[in-house]
CSV table of C-alpha atoms in Angstrom, one decimal:
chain,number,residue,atom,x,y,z
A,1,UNK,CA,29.4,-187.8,73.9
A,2,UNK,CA,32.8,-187.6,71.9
A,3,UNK,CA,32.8,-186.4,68.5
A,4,UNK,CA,32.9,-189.1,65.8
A,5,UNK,CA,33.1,-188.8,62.2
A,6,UNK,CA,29.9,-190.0,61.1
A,7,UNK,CA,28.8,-192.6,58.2
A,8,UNK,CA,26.9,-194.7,57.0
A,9,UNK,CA,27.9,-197.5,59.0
A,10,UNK,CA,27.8,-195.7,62.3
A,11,UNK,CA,24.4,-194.2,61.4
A,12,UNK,CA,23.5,-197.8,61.3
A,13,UNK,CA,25.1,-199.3,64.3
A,14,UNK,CA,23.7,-197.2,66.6
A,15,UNK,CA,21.2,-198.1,69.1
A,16,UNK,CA,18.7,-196.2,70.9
A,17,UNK,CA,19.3,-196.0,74.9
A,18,UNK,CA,16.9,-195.5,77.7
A,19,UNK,CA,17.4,-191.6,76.6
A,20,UNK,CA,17.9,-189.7,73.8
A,21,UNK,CA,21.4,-189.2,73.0
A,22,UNK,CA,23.1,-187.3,70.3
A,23,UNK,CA,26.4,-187.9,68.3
A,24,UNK,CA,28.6,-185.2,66.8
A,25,UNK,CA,30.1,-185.3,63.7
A,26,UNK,CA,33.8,-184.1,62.9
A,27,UNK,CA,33.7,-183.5,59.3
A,28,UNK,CA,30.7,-181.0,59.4
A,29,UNK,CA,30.8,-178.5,62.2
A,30,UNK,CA,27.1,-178.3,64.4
A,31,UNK,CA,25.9,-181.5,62.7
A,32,UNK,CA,24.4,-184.3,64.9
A,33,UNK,CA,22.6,-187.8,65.0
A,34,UNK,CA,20.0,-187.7,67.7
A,35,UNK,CA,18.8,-191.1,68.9
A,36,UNK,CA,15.9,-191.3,70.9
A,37,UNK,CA,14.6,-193.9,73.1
A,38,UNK,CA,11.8,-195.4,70.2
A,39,UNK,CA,15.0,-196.2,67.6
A,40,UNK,CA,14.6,-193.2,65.4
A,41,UNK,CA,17.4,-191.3,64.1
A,42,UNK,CA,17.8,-187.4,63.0
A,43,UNK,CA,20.3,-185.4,61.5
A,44,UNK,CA,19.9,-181.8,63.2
A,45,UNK,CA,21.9,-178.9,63.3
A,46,UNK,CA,23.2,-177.2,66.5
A,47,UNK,CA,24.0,-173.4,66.3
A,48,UNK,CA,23.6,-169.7,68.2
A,49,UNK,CA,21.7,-167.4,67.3
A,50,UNK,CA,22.6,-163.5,67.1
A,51,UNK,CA,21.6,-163.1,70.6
A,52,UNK,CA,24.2,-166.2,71.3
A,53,UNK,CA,21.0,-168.8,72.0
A,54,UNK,CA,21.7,-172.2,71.7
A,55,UNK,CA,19.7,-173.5,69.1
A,56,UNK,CA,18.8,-177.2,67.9
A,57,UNK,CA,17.4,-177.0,63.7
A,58,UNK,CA,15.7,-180.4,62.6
A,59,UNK,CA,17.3,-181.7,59.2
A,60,UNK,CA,15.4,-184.6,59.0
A,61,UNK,CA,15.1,-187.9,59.6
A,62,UNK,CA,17.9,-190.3,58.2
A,63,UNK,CA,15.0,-192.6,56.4
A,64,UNK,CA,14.9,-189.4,54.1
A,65,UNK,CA,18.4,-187.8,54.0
A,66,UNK,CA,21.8,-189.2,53.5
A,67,UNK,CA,24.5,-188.4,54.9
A,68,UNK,CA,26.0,-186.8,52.3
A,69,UNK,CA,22.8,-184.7,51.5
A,70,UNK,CA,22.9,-183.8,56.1
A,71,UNK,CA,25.9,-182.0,55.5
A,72,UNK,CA,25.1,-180.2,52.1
A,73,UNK,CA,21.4,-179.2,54.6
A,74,UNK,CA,23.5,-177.7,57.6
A,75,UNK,CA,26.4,-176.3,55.0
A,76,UNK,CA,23.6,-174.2,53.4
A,77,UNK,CA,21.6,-173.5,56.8
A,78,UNK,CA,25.5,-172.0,58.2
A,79,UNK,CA,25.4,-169.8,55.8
A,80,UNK,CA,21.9,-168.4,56.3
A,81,UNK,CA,22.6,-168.2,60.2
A,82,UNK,CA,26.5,-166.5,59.1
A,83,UNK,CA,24.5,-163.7,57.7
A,84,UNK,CA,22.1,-163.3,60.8
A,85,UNK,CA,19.2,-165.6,59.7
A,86,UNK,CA,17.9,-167.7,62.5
A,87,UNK,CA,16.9,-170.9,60.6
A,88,UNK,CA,14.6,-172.6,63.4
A,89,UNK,CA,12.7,-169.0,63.7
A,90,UNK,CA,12.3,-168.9,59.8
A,91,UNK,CA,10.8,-172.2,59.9
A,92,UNK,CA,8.4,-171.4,62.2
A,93,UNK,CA,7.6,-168.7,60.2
A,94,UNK,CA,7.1,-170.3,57.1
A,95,UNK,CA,5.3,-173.4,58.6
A,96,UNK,CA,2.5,-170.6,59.9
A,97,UNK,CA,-0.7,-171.0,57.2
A,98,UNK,CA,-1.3,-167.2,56.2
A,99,UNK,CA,-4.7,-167.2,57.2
A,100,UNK,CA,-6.6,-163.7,56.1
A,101,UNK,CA,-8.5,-162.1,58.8
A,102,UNK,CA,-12.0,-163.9,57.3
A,103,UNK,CA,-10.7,-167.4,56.9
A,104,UNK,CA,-9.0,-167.7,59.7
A,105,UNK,CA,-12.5,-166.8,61.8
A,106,UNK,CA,-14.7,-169.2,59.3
A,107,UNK,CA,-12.5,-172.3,59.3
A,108,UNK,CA,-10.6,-172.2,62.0
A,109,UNK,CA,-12.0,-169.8,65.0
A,110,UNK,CA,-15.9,-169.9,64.4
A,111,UNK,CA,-15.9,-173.5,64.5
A,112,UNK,CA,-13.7,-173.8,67.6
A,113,UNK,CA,-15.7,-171.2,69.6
A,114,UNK,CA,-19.0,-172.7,68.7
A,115,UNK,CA,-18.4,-175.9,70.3
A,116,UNK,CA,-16.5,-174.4,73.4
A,117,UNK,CA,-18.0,-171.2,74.0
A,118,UNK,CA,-21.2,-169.5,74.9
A,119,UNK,CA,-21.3,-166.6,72.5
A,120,UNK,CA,-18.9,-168.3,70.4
A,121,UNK,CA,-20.7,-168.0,67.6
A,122,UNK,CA,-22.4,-164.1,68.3
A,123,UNK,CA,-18.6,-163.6,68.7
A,124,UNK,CA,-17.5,-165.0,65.3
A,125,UNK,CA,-20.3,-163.3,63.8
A,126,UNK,CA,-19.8,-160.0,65.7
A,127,UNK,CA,-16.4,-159.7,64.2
A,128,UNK,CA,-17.1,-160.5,60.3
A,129,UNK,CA,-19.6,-158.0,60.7
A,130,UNK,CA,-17.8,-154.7,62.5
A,131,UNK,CA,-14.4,-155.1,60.7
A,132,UNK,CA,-15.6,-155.8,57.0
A,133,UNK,CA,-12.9,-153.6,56.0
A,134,UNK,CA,-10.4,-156.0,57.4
A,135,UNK,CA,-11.4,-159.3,56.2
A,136,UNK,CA,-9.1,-159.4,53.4
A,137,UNK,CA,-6.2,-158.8,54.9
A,138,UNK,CA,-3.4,-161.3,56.7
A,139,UNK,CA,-3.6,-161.2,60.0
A,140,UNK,CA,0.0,-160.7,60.2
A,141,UNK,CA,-0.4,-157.4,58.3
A,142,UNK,CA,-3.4,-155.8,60.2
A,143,UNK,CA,-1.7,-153.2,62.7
A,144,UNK,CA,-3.2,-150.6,65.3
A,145,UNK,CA,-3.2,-148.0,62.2
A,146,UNK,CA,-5.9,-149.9,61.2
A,147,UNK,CA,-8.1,-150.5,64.5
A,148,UNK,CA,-7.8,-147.0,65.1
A,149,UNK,CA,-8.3,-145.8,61.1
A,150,UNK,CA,-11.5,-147.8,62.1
A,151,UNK,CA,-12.6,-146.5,65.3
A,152,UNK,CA,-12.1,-142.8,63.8
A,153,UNK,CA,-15.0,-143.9,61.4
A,154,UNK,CA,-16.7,-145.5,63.9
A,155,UNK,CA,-16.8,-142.0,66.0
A,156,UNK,CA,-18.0,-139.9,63.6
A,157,UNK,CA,-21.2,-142.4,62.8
A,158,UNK,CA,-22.0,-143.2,66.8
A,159,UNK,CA,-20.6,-139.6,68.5
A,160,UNK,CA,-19.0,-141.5,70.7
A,161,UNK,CA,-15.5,-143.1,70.9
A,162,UNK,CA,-15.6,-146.0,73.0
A,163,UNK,CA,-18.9,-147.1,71.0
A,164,UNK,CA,-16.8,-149.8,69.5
A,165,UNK,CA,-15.0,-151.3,72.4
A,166,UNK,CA,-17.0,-154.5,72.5
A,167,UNK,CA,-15.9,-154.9,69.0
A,168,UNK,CA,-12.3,-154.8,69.3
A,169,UNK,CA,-12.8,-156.7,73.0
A,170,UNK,CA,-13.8,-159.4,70.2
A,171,UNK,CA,-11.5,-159.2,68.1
A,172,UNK,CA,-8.6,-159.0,70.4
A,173,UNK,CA,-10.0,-162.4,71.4
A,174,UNK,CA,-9.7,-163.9,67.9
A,175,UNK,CA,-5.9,-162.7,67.8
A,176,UNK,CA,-5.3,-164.4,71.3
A,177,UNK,CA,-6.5,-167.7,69.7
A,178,UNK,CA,-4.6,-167.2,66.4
A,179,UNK,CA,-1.1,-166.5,68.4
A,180,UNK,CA,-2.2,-169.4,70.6
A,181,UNK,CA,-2.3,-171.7,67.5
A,182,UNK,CA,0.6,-170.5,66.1
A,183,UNK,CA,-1.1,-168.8,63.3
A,184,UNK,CA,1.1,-165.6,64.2
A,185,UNK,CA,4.1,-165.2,66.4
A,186,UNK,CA,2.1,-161.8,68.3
A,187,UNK,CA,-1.0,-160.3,68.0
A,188,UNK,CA,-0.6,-157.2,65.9
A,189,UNK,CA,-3.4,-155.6,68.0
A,190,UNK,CA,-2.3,-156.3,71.7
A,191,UNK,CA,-1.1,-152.7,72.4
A,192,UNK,CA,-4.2,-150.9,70.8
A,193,UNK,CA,-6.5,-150.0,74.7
A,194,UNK,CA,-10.1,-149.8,74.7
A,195,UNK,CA,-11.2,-146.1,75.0
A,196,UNK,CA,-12.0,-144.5,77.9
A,197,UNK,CA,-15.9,-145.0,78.8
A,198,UNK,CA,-17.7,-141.8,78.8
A,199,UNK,CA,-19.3,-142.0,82.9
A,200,UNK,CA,-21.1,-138.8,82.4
A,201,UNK,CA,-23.6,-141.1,79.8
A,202,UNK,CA,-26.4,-142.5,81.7
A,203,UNK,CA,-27.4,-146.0,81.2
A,204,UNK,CA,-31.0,-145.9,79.7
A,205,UNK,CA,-32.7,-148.9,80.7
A,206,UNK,CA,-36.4,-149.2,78.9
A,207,UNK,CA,-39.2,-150.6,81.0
A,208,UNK,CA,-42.4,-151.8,80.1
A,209,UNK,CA,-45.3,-149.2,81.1
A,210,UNK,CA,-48.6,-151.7,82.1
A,211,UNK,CA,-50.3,-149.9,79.1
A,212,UNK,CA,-47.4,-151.1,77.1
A,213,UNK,CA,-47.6,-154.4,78.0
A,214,UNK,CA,-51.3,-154.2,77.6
A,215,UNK,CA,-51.0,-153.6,73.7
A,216,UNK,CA,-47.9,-156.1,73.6
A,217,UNK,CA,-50.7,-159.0,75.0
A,218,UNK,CA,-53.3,-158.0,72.7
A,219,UNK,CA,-51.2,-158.1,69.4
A,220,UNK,CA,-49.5,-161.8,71.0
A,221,UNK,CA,-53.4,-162.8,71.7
A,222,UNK,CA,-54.3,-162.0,67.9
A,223,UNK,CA,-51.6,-163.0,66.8
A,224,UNK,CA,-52.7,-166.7,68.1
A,225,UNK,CA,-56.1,-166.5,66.7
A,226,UNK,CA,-54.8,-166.4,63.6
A,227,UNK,CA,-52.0,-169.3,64.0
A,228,UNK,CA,-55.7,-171.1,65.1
A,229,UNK,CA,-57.7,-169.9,62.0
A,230,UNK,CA,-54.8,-171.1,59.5
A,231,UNK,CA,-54.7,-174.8,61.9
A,232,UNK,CA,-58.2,-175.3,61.3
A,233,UNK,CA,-58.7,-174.9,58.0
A,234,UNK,CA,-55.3,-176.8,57.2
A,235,UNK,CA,-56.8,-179.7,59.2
A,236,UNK,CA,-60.6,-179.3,57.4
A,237,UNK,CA,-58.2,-179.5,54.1
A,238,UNK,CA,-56.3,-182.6,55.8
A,239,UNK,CA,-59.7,-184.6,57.0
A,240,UNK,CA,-61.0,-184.1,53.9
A,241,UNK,CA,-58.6,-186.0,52.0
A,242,UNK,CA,-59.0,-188.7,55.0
A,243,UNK,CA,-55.5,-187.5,55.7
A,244,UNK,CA,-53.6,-187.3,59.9
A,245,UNK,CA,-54.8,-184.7,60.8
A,246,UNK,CA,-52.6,-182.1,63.5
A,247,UNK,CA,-52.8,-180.7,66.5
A,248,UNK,CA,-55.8,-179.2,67.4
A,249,UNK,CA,-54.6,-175.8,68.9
A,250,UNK,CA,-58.4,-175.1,69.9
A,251,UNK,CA,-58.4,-176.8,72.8
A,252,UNK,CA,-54.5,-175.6,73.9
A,253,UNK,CA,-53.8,-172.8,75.8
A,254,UNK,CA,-51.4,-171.3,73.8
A,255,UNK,CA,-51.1,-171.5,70.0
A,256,UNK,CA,-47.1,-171.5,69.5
A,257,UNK,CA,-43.7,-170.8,71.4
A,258,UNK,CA,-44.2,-167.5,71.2
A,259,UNK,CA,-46.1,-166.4,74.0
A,260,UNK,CA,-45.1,-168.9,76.9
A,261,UNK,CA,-41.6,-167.7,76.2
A,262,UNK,CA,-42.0,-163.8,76.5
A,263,UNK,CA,-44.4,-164.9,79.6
A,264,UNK,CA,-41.6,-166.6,81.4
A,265,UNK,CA,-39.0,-164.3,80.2
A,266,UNK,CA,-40.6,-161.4,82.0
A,267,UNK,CA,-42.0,-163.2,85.0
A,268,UNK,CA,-38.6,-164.7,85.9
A,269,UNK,CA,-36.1,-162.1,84.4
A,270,UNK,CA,-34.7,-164.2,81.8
A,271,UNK,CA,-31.8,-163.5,79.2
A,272,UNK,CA,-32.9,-164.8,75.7
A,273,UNK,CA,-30.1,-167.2,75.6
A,274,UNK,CA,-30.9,-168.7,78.6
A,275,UNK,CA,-35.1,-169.0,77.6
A,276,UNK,CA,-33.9,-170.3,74.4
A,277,UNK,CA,-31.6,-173.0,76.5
A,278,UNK,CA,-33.4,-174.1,79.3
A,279,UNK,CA,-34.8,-177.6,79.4
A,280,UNK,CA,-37.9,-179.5,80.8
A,281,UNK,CA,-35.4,-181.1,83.5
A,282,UNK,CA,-35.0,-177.5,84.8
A,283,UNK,CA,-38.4,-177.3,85.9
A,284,UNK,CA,-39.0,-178.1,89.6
A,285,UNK,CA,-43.4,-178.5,89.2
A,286,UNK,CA,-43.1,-179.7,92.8
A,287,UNK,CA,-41.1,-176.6,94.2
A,288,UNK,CA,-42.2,-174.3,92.0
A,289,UNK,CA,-38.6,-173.2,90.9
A,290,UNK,CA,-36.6,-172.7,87.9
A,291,UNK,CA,-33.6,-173.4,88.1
A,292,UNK,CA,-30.7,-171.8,85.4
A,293,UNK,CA,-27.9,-174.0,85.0
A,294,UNK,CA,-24.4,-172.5,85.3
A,295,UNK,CA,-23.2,-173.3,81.7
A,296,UNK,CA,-26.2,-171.8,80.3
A,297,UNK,CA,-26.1,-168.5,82.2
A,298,UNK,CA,-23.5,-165.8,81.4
A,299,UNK,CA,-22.1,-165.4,84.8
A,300,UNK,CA,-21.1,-169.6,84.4
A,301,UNK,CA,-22.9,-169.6,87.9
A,302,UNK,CA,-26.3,-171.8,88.7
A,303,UNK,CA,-29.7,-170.0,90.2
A,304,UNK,CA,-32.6,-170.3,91.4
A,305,UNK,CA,-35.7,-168.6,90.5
A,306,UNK,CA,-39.2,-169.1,92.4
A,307,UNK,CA,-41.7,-169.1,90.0
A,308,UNK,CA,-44.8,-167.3,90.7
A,309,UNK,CA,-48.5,-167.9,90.0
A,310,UNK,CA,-48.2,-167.1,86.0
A,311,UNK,CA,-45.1,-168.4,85.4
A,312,UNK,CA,-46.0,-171.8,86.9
A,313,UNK,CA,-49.2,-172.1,85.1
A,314,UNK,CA,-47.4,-170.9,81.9
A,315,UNK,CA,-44.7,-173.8,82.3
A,316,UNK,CA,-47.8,-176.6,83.4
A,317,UNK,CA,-49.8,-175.6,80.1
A,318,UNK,CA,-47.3,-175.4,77.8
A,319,UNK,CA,-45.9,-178.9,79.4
A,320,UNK,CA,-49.3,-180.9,78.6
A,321,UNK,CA,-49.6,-179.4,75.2
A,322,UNK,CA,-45.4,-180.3,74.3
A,323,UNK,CA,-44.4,-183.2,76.0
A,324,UNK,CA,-40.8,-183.7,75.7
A,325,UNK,CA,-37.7,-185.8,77.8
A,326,UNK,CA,-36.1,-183.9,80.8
A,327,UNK,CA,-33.4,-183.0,79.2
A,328,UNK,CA,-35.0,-181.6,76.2
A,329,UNK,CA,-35.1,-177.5,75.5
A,330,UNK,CA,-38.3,-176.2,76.9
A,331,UNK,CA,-38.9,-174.0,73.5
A,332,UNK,CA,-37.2,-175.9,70.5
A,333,UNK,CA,-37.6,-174.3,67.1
A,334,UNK,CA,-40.4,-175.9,65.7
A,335,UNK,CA,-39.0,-176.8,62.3
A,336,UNK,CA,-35.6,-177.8,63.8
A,337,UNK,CA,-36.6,-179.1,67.4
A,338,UNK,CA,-33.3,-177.8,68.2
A,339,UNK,CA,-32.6,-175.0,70.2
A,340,UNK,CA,-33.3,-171.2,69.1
A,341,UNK,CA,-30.3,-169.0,67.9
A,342,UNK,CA,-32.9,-165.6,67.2
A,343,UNK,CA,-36.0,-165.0,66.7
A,344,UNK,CA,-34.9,-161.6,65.7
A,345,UNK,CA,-38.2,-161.6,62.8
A,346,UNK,CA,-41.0,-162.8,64.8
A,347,UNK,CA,-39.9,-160.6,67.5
A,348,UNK,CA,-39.8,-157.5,65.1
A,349,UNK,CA,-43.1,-157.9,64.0
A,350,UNK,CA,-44.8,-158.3,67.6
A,351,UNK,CA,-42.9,-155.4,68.6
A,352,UNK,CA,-44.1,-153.3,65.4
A,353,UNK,CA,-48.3,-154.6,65.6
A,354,UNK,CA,-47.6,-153.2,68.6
A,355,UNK,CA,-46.6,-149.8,67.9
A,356,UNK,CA,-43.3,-150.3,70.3
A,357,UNK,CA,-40.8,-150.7,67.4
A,358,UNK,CA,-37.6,-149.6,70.1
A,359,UNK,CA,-38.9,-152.2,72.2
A,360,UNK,CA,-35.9,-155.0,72.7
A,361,UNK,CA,-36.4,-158.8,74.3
A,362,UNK,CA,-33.8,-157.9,77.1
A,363,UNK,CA,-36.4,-155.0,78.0
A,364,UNK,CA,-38.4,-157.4,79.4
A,365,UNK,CA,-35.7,-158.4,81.7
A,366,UNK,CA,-34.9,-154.5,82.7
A,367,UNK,CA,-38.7,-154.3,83.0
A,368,UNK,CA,-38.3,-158.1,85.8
A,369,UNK,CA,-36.0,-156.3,87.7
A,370,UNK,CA,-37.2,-153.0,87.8
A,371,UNK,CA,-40.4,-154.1,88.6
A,372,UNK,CA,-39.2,-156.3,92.0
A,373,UNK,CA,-36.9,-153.3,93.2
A,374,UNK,CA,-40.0,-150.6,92.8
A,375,UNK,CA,-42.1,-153.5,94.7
A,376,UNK,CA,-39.7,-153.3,97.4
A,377,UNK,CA,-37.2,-155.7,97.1
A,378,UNK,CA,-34.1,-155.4,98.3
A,379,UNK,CA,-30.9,-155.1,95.6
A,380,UNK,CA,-29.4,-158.7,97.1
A,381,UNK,CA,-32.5,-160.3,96.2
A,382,UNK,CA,-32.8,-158.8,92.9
A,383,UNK,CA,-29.1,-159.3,92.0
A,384,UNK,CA,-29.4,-163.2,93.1
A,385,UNK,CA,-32.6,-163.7,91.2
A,386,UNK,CA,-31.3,-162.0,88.0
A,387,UNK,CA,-28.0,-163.6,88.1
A,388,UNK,CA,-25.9,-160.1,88.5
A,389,UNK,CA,-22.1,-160.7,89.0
A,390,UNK,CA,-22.2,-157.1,90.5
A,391,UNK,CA,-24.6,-155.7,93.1
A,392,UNK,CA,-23.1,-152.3,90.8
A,393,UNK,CA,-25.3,-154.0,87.8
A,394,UNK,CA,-28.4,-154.4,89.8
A,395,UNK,CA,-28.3,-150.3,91.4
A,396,UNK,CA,-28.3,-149.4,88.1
A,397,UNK,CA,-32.2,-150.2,87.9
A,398,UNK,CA,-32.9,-147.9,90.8
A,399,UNK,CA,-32.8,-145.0,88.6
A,400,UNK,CA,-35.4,-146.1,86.5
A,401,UNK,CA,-37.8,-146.7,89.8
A,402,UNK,CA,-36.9,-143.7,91.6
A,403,UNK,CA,-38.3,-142.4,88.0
A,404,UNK,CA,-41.5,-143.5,88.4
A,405,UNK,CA,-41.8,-142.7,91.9
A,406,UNK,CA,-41.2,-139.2,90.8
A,407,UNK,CA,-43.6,-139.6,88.7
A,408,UNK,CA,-46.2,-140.8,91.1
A,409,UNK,CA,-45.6,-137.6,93.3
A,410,UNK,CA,-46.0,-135.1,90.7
A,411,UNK,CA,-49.2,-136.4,90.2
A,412,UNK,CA,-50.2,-134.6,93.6
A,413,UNK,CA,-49.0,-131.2,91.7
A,414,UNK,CA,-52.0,-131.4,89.5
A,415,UNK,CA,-54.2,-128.4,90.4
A,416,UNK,CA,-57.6,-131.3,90.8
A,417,UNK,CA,-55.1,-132.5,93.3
A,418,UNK,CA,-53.9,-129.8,95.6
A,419,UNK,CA,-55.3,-129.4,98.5
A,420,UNK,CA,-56.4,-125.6,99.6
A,421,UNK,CA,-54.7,-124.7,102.8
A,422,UNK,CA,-57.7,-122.0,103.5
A,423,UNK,CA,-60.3,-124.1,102.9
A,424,UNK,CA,-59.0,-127.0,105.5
A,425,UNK,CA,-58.3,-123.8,108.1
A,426,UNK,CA,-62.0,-123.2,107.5
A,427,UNK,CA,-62.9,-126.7,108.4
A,428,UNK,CA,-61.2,-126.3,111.8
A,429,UNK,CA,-62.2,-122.6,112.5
């Protein structure tokens, strides 16, 4: 459109079109009215950059700015851009909120990733708790020095340097969020690699010896007698008072969560966020199957696991004993009724009655899979049941069975076991 010197009666008399327009002004070089199709009007400034970009620099809207003070805005903003300055780049700058590496996690990314992913929240809280050093500082200002700084410590503690890769796999994820939010312009960190994995380390899975698993019952079993002794007397306490009494855990099979969970975690190979997630709607009585939803397992895809003789009878007892809706969670935290998020203490102390204080909840799933490959299954099978993304991930438990098959054989080395080659010549003689 032709230039025009601009006042306030043009400003006025113009009319918004089908599509926005702008009008240039003679008296103030780059100044423009932009008119857009809903009738409002804004004084911007066009210019070039140092690179020779064309570039468009909101003034405001005319509601706000008069003409006079339009001009005096782009006079000032010619200036900045004379010396170099690109304006619209400094505003973006300045409009980003200078969130330090903590804030920006507890009020803007731990919230987001809570309600959107998986292991938001493990994520969140894996961060805060690796890079303490780091939580005071902008984001803008934390660099590579400072991841590798960082993983130098991190070396000398573990002996190893790619110990800390899932760290900084995490917290390269919060920058990718931060520079997709415009909280920075780049992530400071995206050209610091993860280290090199070390293939010479061998992946130690720990499996649960029968004798193991033995002592693991026993202390659950007690455990429960004890949950009983405490119910009953409560309830001797209540009906004395003439007061509701609870559940009588007598005449249950099972005295809390506790047990039914580790039973079906190890019959059915089950990661604990997915036996802290599955509901009653999941449970096929009929079928006899359990099946693992896609959102709630980590490979995002849905399986199917045949339930044998003690998982099903776990599932049918603990179902008369807590009756719940379909798609309520199978275990809910009893003081909550909402899902689990750890039961990091009551684990602990099993594991330590116990006298198998290395002993981890995911064990029991090594133990599941182990257990089915040293049975004979076949490494399909056992990847599909367990929910691998890798047939790789599933080989890796062969090691420990070929282990105990070792085992087995060298038990024919012991001298009550060898067999005296003279002695069966004799026999034959």
């Amino acid at each position: 459109m032709a230039r025009v010197k601009l006042t306030a009666k043009v400003v006025d008399a113009t009319k918004p079109k089908s599509r926005e327009y702008s009008i240039p002004d003679t008296e103030q070089k780059g100044l423009v009215l932009r008119v857009r199709p809903s009738g409002e009007k804004t004084y911007c400034l066009l210019y070039r950059n140092g690179q020779g970009q064309r570039k468009r620099y909101t003034i405001g809207n005319v509601d706000k700015y008069t003409l006079t003070q339009a001009r005096a805005a782009a006079t000032q903003q010619l200036g900045k851009i004379a010396l170099g300055t690109d304006v619209q780049e400094e505003r973006k700058e300045a409009r980003q909120e200078r969130h330090t590496l903590e804030s920006f996690i507890t009020q803007v990314y731990a919230p987001w990733a809570s309600a959107n992913r998986k292991a938001g929240a493990h994520t969140a809280r894996r961060v805060l708790r690796a890079f303490k050093s780091l939580l005071d500082l902008e984001l803008a200002t934390i660099t590579p020095w400072h991841i590798e700084k960082w993983r130098s410590a991190r070396t000398q503690d573990s002996g190893r340097r790619s110990h800390g890769n899932r760290d900084i796999a995490c917290l390269k994820s919060v920058f990718s969020k931060a520079k997709e939010w415009g909280c920075i312009s780049e992530s400071p960190i995206r050209d610091v690699r993860l280290a090199r994995q070390d293939k010479s380390i061998a992946v130690k899975i720990r499996i649960l010896s029968p004798e193991e698993e033995a002592r693991l019952w026993d202390v659950l079993f007690e455990r429960e007698k004890q949950i009983r002794h405490h119910r009953a007397s409560h309830n001797l306490w209540l009906r004395s008072r003439k007061l509701e009494e609870r559940q009588d855990l007598d005449k249950c099979m099972f005295a809390d969560w506790l047990r039914p969970m580790l039973t079906i975690m190890l019959h059915c190979g089950l990661r604990r966020s997915e036996a802290f997630l599955i509901q009653w709607g999941d449970v096929d009585f009929q079928t006899g199957m359990l099946i693992i939803r896609g959102e709630i397992a980590k490979s995002g895809q849905t399986r199917v696991i045949p339930l044998n003789a003690a998982a099903l009878e776990c599932f049918k007892a603990w179902r008369a004993q807590s009756p719940g809706a379909d798609g309520s969670v199978v275990f809910p935290n009893p003081e909550t009724r909402l899902p689990f998020t750890t039961i990091t203490k009551t684990w602990h102390e099993v594991r330590k009655a116990a006298g198998l204080p290395a002993l981890r909840l995911h064990d029991l799933r090594h133990t599941f899979c182990s257990r089915l490959l040293a049975a004979g299954a076949d490494l399909q099978t056992v990847r599909e049941l367990a929910g691998h993304t890798s047939i790789s991930t599933t080989a890796i438990y062969l090691h420990s069975t070929q282990d105990r098959k070792r085992a087995a054989v060298e038990l024919l080395g012991r001298p009550s076991n060898v067999i005296s080659l003279d002695t069966h010549r004799e026999g034959c003689a």
